[in-house]
Short mmCIF file of C-alpha atoms and ligand atoms in Angstrom, two decimals:
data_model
loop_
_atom_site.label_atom_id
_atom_site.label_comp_id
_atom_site.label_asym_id
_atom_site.label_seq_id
_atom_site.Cartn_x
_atom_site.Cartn_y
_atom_site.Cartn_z
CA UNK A 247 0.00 0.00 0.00
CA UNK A 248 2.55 2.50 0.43
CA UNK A 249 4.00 2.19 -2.55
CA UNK A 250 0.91 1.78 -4.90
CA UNK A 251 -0.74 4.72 -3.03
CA UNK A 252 0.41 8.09 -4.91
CA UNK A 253 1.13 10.34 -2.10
CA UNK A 254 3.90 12.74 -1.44
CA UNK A 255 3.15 12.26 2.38
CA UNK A 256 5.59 9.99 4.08
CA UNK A 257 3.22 7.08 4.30
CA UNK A 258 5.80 4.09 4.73
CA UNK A 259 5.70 5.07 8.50
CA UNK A 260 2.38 4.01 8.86
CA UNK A 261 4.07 0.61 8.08
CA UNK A 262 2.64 -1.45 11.31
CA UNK A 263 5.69 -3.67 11.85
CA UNK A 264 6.27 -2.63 15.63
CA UNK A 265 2.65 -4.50 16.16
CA UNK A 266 4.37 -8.07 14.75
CA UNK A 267 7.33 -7.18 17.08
CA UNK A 268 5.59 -6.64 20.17
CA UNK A 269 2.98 -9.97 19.76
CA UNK A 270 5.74 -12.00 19.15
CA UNK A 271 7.87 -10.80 22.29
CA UNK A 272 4.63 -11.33 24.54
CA UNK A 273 3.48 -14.90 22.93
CA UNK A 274 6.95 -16.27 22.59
CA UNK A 275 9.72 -14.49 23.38
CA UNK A 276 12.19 -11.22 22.71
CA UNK A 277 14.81 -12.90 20.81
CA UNK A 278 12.43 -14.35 18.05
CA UNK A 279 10.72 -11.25 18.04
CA UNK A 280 14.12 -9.25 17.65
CA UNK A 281 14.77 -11.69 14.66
CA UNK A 282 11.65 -11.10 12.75
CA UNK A 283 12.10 -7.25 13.51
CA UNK A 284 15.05 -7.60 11.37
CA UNK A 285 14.03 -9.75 8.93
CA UNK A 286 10.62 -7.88 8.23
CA UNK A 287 12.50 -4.29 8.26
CA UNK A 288 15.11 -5.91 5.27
CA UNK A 289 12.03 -7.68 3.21
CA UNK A 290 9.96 -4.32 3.91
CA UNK A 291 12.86 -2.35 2.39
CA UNK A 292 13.19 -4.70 -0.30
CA UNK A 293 9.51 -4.46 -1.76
CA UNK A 294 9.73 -0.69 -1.47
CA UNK A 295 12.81 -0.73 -3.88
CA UNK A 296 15.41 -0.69 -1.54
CA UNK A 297 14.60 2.10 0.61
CA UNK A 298 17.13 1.54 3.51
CA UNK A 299 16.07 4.45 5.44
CA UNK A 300 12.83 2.44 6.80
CA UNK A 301 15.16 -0.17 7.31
CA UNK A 302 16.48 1.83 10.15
CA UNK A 303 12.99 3.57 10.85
CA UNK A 304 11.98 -0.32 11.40
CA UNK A 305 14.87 -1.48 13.48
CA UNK A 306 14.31 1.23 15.64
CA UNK A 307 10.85 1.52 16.54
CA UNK A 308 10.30 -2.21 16.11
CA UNK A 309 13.64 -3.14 18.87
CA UNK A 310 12.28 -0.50 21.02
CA UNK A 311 9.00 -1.33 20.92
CA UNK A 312 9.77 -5.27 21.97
CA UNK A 313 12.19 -4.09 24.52
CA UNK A 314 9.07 -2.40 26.24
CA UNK A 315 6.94 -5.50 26.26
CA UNK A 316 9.63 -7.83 26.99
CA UNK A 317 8.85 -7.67 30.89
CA UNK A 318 5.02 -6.94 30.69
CA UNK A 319 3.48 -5.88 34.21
CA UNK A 320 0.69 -4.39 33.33
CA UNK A 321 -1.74 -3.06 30.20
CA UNK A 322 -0.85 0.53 31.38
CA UNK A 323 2.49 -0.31 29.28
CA UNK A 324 0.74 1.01 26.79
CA UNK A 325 1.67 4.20 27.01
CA UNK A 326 5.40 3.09 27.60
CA UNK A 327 4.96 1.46 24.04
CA UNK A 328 3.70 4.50 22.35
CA UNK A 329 6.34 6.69 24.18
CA UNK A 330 9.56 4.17 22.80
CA UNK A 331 8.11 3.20 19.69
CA UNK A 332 7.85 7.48 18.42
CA UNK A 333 11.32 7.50 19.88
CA UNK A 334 12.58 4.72 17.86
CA UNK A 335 10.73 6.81 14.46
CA UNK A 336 12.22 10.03 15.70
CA UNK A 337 15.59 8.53 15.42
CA UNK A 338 15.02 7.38 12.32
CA UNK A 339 13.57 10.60 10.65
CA UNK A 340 16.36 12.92 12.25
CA UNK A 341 19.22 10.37 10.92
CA UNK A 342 17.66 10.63 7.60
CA UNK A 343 16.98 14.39 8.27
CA UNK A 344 20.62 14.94 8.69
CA UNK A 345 21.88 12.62 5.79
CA UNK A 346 19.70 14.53 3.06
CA UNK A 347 19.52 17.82 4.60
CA UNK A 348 15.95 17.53 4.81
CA UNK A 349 13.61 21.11 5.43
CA UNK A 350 11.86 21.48 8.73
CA UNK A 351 8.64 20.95 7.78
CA UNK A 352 9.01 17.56 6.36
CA UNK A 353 11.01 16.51 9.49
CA UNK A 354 7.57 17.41 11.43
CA UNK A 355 5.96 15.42 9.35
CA UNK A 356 7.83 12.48 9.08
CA UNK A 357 7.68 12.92 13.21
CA UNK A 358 3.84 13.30 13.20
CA UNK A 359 3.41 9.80 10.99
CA UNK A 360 5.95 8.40 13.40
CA UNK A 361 3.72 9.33 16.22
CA UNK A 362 0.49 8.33 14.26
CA UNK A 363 2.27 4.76 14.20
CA UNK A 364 3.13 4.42 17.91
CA UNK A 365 -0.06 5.47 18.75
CA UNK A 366 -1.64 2.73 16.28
CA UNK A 367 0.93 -0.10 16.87
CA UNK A 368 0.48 -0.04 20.38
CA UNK A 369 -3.42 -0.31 21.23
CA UNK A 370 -4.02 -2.41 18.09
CA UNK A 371 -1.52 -4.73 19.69
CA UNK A 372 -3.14 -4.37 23.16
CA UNK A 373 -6.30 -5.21 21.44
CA UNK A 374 -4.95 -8.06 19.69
CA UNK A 375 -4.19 -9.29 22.94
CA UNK A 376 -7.58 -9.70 23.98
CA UNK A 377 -8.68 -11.51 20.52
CA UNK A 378 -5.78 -13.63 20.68
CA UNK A 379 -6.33 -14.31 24.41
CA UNK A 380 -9.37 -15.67 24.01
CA UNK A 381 -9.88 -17.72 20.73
CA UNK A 382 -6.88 -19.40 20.76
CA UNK A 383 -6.57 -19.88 24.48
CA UNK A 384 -3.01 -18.69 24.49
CA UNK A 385 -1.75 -17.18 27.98
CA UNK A 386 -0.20 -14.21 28.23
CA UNK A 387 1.53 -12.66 31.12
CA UNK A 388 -0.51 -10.28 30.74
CA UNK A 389 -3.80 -12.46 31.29
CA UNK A 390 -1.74 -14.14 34.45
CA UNK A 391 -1.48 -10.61 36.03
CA UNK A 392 -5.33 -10.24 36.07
CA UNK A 393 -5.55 -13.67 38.13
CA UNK A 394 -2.98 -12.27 40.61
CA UNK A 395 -5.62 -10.08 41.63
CA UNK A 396 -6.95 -11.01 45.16
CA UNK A 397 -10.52 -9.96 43.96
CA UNK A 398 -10.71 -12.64 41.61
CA UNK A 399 -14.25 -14.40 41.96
CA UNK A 400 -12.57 -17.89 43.25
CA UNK A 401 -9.98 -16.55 45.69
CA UNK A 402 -12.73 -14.62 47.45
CA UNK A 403 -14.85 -17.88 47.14
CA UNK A 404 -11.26 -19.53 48.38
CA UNK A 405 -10.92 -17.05 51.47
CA UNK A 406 -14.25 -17.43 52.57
CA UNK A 407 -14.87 -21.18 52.40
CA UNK A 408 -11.42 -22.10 52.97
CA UNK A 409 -9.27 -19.33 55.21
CA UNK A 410 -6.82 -21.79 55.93
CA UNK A 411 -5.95 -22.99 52.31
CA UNK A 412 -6.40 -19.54 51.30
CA UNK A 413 -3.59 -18.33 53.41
CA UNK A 414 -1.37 -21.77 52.19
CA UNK A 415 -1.79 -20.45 49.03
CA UNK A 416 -1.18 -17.00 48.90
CA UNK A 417 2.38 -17.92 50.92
CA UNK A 418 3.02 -20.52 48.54
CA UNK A 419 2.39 -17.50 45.89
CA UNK A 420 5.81 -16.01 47.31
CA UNK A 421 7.57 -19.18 47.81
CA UNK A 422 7.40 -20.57 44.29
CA UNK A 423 7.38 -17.13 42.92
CA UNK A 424 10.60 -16.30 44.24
CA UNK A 425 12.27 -20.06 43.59
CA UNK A 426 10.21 -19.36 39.83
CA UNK A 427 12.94 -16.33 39.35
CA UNK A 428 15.90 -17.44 40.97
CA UNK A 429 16.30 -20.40 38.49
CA UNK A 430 15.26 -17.43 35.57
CA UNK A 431 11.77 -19.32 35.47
CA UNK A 432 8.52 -17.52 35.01
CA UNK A 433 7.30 -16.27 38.33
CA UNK A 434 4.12 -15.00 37.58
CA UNK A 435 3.03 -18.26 36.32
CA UNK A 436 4.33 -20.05 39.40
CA UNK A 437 2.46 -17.75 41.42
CA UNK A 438 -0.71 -17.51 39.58
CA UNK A 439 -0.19 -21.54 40.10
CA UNK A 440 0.39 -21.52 43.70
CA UNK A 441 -2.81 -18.77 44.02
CA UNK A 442 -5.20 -21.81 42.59
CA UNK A 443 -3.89 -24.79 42.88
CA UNK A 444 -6.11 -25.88 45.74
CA UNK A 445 -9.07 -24.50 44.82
CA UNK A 446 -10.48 -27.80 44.33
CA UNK A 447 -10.76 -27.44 48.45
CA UNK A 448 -13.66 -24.53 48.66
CA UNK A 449 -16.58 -27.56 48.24
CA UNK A 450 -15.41 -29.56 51.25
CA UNK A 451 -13.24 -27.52 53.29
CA UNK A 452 -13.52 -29.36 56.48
CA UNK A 453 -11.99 -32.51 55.04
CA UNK A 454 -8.60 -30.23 54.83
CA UNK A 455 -6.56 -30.25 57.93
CA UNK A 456 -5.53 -26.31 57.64
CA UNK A 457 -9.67 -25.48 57.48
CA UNK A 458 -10.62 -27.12 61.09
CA UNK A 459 -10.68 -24.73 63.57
CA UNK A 460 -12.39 -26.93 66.29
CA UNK A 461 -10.72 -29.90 67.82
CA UNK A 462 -13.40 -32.30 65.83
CA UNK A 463 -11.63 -33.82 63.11
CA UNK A 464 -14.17 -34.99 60.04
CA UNK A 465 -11.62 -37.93 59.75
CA UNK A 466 -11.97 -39.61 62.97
CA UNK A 467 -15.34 -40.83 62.36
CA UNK A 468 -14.67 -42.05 58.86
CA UNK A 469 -12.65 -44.83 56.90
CA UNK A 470 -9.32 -44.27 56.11
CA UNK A 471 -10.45 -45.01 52.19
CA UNK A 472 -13.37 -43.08 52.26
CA UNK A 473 -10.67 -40.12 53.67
CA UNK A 474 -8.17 -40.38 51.15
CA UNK A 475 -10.90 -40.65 48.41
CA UNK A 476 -11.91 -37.22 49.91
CA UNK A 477 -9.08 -35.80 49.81
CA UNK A 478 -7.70 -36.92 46.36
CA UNK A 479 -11.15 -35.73 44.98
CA UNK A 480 -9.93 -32.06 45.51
CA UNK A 481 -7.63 -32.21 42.26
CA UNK A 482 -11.05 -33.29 40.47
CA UNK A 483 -13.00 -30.32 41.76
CA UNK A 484 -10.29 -28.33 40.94
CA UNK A 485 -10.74 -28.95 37.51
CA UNK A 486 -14.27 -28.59 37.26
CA UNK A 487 -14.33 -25.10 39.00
CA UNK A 488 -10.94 -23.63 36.98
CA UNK A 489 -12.99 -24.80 34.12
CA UNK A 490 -16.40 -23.19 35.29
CA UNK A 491 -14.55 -19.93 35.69
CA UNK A 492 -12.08 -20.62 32.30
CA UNK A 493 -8.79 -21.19 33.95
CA UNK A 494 -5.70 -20.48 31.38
CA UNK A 495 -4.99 -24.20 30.16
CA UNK A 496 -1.01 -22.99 31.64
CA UNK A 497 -2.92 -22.90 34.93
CA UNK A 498 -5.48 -25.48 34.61
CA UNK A 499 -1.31 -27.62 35.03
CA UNK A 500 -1.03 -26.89 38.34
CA UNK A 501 -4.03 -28.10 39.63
CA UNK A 502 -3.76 -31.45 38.20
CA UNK A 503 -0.40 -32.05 38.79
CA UNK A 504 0.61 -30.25 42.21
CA UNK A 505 0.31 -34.23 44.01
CA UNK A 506 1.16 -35.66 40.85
CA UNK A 507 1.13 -39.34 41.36
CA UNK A 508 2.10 -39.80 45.34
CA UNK A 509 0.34 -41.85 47.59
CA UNK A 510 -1.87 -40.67 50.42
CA UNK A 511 0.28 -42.35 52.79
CA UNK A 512 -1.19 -41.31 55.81
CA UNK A 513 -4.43 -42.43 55.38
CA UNK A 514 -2.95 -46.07 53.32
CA UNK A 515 -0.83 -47.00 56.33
CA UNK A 516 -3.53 -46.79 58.29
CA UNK A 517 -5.87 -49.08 56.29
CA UNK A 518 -2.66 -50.73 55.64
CA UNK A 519 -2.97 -52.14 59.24
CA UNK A 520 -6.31 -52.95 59.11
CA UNK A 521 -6.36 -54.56 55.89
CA UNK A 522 -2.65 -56.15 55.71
CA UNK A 523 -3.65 -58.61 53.21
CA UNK A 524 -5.37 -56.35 50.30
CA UNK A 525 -3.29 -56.81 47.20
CA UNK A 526 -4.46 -53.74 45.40
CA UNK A 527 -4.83 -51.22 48.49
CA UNK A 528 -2.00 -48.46 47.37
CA UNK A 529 -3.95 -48.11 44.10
CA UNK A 530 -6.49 -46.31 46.08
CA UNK A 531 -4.57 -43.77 47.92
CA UNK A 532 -3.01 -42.79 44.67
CA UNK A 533 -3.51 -39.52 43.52
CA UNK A 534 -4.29 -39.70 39.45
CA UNK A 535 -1.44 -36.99 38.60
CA UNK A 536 -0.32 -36.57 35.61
CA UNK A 537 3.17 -35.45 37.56
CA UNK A 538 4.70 -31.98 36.87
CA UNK A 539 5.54 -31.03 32.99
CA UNK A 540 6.61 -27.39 33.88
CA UNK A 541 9.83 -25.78 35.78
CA UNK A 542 7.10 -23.90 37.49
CA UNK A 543 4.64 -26.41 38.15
CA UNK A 544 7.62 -28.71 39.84
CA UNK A 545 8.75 -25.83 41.89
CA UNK A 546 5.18 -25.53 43.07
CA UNK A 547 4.95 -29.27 43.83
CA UNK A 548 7.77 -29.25 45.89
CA UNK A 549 6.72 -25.75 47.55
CA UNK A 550 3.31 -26.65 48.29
CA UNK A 551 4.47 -29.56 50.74
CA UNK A 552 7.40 -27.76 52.33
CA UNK A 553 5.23 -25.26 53.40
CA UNK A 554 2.55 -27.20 54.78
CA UNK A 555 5.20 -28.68 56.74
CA UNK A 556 7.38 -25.90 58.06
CA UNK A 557 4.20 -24.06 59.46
CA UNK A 558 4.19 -27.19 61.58
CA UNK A 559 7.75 -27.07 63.05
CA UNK A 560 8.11 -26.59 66.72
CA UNK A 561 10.22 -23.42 67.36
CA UNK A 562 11.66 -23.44 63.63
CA UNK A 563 15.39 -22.38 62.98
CA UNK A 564 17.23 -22.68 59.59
CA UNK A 565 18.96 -25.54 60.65
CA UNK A 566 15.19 -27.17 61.20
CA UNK A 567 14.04 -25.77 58.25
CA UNK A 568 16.80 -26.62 55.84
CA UNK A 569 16.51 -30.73 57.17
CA UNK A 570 12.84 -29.97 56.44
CA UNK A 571 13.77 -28.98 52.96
CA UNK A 572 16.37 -31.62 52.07
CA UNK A 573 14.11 -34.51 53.19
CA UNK A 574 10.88 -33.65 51.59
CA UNK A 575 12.68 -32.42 48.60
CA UNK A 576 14.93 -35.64 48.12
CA UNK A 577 11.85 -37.70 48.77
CA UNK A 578 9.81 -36.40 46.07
CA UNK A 579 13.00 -36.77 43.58
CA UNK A 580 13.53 -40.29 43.97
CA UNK A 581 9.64 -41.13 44.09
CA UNK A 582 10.24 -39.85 40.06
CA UNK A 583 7.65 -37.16 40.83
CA UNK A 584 10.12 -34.63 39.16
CA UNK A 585 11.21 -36.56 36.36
CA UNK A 586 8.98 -34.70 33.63
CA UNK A 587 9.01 -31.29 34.60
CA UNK A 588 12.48 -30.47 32.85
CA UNK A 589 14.28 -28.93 36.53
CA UNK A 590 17.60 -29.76 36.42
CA UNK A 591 19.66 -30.61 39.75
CA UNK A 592 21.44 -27.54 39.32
CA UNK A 593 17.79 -25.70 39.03
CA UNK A 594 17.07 -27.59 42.20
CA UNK A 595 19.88 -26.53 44.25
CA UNK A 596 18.54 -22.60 43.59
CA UNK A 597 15.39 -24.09 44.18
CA UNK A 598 15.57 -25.46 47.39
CA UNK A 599 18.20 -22.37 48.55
CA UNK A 600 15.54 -19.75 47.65
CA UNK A 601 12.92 -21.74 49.78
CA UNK A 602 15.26 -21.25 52.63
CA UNK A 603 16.15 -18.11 52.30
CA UNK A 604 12.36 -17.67 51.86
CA UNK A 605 11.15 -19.47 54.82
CA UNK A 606 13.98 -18.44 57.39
CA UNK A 607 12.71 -14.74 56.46
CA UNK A 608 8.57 -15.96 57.27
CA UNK A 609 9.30 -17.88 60.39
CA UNK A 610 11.82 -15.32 62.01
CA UNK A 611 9.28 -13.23 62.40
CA UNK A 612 6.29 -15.72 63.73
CA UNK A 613 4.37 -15.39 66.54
CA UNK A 614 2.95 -17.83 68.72
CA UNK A 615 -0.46 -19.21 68.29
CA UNK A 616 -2.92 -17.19 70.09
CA UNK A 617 -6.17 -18.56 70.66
CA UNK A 618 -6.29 -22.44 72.58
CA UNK A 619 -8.34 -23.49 69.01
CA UNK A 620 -5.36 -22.33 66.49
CA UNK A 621 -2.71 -24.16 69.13
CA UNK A 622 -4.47 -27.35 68.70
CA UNK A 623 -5.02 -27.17 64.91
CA UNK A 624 -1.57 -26.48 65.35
CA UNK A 625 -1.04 -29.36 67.27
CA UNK A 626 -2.60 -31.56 64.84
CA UNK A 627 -0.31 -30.44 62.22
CA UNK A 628 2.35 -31.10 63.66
CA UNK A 629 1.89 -34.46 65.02
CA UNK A 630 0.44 -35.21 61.40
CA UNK A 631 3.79 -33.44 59.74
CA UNK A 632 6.21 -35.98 62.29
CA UNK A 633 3.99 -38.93 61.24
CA UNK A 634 4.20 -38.40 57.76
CA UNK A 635 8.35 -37.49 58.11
CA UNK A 636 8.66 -40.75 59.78
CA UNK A 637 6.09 -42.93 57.40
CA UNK A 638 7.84 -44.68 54.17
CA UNK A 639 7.77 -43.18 50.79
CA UNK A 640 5.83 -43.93 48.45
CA UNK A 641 9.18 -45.36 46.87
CA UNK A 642 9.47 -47.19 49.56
CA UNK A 643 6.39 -49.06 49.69
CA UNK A 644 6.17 -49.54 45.68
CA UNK A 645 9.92 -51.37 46.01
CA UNK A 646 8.27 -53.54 49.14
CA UNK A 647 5.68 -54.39 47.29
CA UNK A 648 7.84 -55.29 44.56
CA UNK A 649 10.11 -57.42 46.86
CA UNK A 650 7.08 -59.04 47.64
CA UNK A 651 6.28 -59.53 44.14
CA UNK A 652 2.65 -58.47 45.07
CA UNK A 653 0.63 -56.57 42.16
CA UNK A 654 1.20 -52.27 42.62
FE1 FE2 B 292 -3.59 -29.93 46.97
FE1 FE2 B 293 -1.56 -27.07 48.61
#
């Protein structure tokens, strides 16, 4: 078009490329989208007959305009975008300006058109977005950031059914977050993750440990298989709700995976000795997984039952804390619940060094239960934290059973 349409304005910057350049650095990633800025501003040149000063118009405005999108916080960007994007034009026009001793008044227009474009490129790519967002499900950062918010229909429906999980998940928010950047990992997605992975919880609170306030315990009165059926059903509601209230798919991960494919083993050893002779007992205190596929989703897998754990330690000091870590940690390694989510060891290490650094900082500052109800949840937690510390791993009982050549 700017080459069939007979105009003596400067129409070629009106050429949308910065658009291309900033959907590609939010949906994939800079570097690709640096590439293509590149490559478009040499083929762009080339169809209009070799006109190498858009090449450097291009370059400019497009780089610049990626380089603002590259860490996206928030849609107000926007008017970071239009502000870098008429920089990277301006460049280009005075360069040219100076080269062909251009007059004033074309400079100011060649500035206005540059201006016209930022203005353009950067709410039609906004606006993409949205489009894009939401008919080809893709997740944007963008999209996490509006389910950080607190006021989000299921973490109100979270804090008011379930205060307890509610407050296990917004910690675990910081937790994996933080382990999320230290290993370069996305952090908003791990903390978007933590925020709803147990949302499958807000139907039957009371069946969660961290939700009973009163020393009655739903689980006393009920069989250990009818317990851990419970309580594996909350990955299954999960679903359904993150669904109901359309969950990013990148999201939807964390729910389904967070227990991947470990074994209740609290509630299984104690059918276990009731029932010592049932062949195909562990296959019902098995949650259904799929295990972690993500760096994020295995950071929040190993977060989510470290922290459970160390708000259970009496009087906790690093030294308490970092055992805490190592064991829980290790355990989930060699149970293979790690083994798809791409973490290396190295990754781990960071890992499990940012959820001590993390965790030192929360429990310095801890204060002591205050009401006799919160002390005996407390209580409860605790014992149940020692039991399952001193309990077999899953590992464990799969290579017993093995020994024992009985069916898994
Ligand atoms: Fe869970
Ligand atoms: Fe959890």
């Amino acid at each position: 078009l700017s080459i069939s349409i007979e105009t003596a304005l400067p129409i070629q910057f009106l050429i949308l490329l910065p658009i291309a350049s900033m959907l590609i650095a939010i949906i994939f990633d800079s570097r690709l989208a640096f590439y293509f800025t590149v490559t478009n501003a040499l083929l762009t040149a080339a169809i209009r007959g070799n006109d190498y000063s858009i090449i450097i118009a291009m370059i400019l405005a497009g780089t610049l305009a990626l380089f603002t999108v590259r860490d996206i916080k928030s849609r107000t960007q926007i008017y970071r975008s239009i502000t870098y994007i008429f920089i990277g034009f301006a460049f280009a026009v005075l360069i040219e300006a100076v080269q062909r001793s251009s007059s004033f008044s074309i400079i100011i227009i060649e500035l206005g058109f540059g201006l016209i474009n930022a203005v353009l490129s950067a709410f039609l790519t906004f606006g993409l977005l949205l489009v894009l967002e939401r008919f080809f499900g893709i997740t944007t950062d963008l999209r996490l950031l509006d389910l950080l918010n607190l006021q989000h229909p299921l973490l109100r429906q979270l804090e008011t059914a379930a205060p307890g999980t509610y407050h296990h998940s917004i910690s675990l928010g910081t937790l994996a977050g933080t382990a999320a950047q230290a290993i370069g990992a996305n952090s908003t997605l791990a903390t978007v993750g933590a925020y709803y992975h147990d949302i499958g919880k807000i139907p039957n609170p009371k069946t969660f440990i961290e939700n009973q306030t009163s020393t009655e315990n739903i689980h006393d009165s009920l069989d250990p298989k009818d317990s851990a059926s419970r309580i594996i059903q909350h990955v299954q509601q999960g679903l359904l709700l993150a669904r109901e209230h359309h969950l990013p798919p990148k999201v939807i991960e964390f729910i389904y995976s967070h227990h991947g494919t470990t074994l209740v083993s609290y509630f299984y050893q104690k059918e276990k000795v009731a029932n010592p002779d049932d062949q195909s007992l562990a296959s019902r205190f098995v949650y259904p997984g799929p295990k972690p596929v993500s760096k994020e989703a295995g950071i929040l897998m190993l977060a989510d039952v470290i922290e459970a754990a160390t708000r259970t330690l009496e009087d906790p000091t690093t030294e308490k804390i970092q055992k805490l870590i190592d064991t829980l940690a290790q355990r989930r390694l060699s149970e293979g619940q790690l083994d798809d989510c791409e973490l290396t060891l190295k990754e781990l290490y960071e890992v499990k060094k940012s959820f001590l650094a993390s965790l030192s900082g929360i429990h310095h500052v801890r204060i002591k239960y205050p009401t006799k109800e919160e002390a005996d949840a407390a209580q409860r937690m605790a014992t149940r934290t020692a039991k399952l510390l001193s309990l077999p791993s899953t590992e464990d009982i799969l290579k017993e059973r093995l020994k024992k050549s009985e069916p898994l």
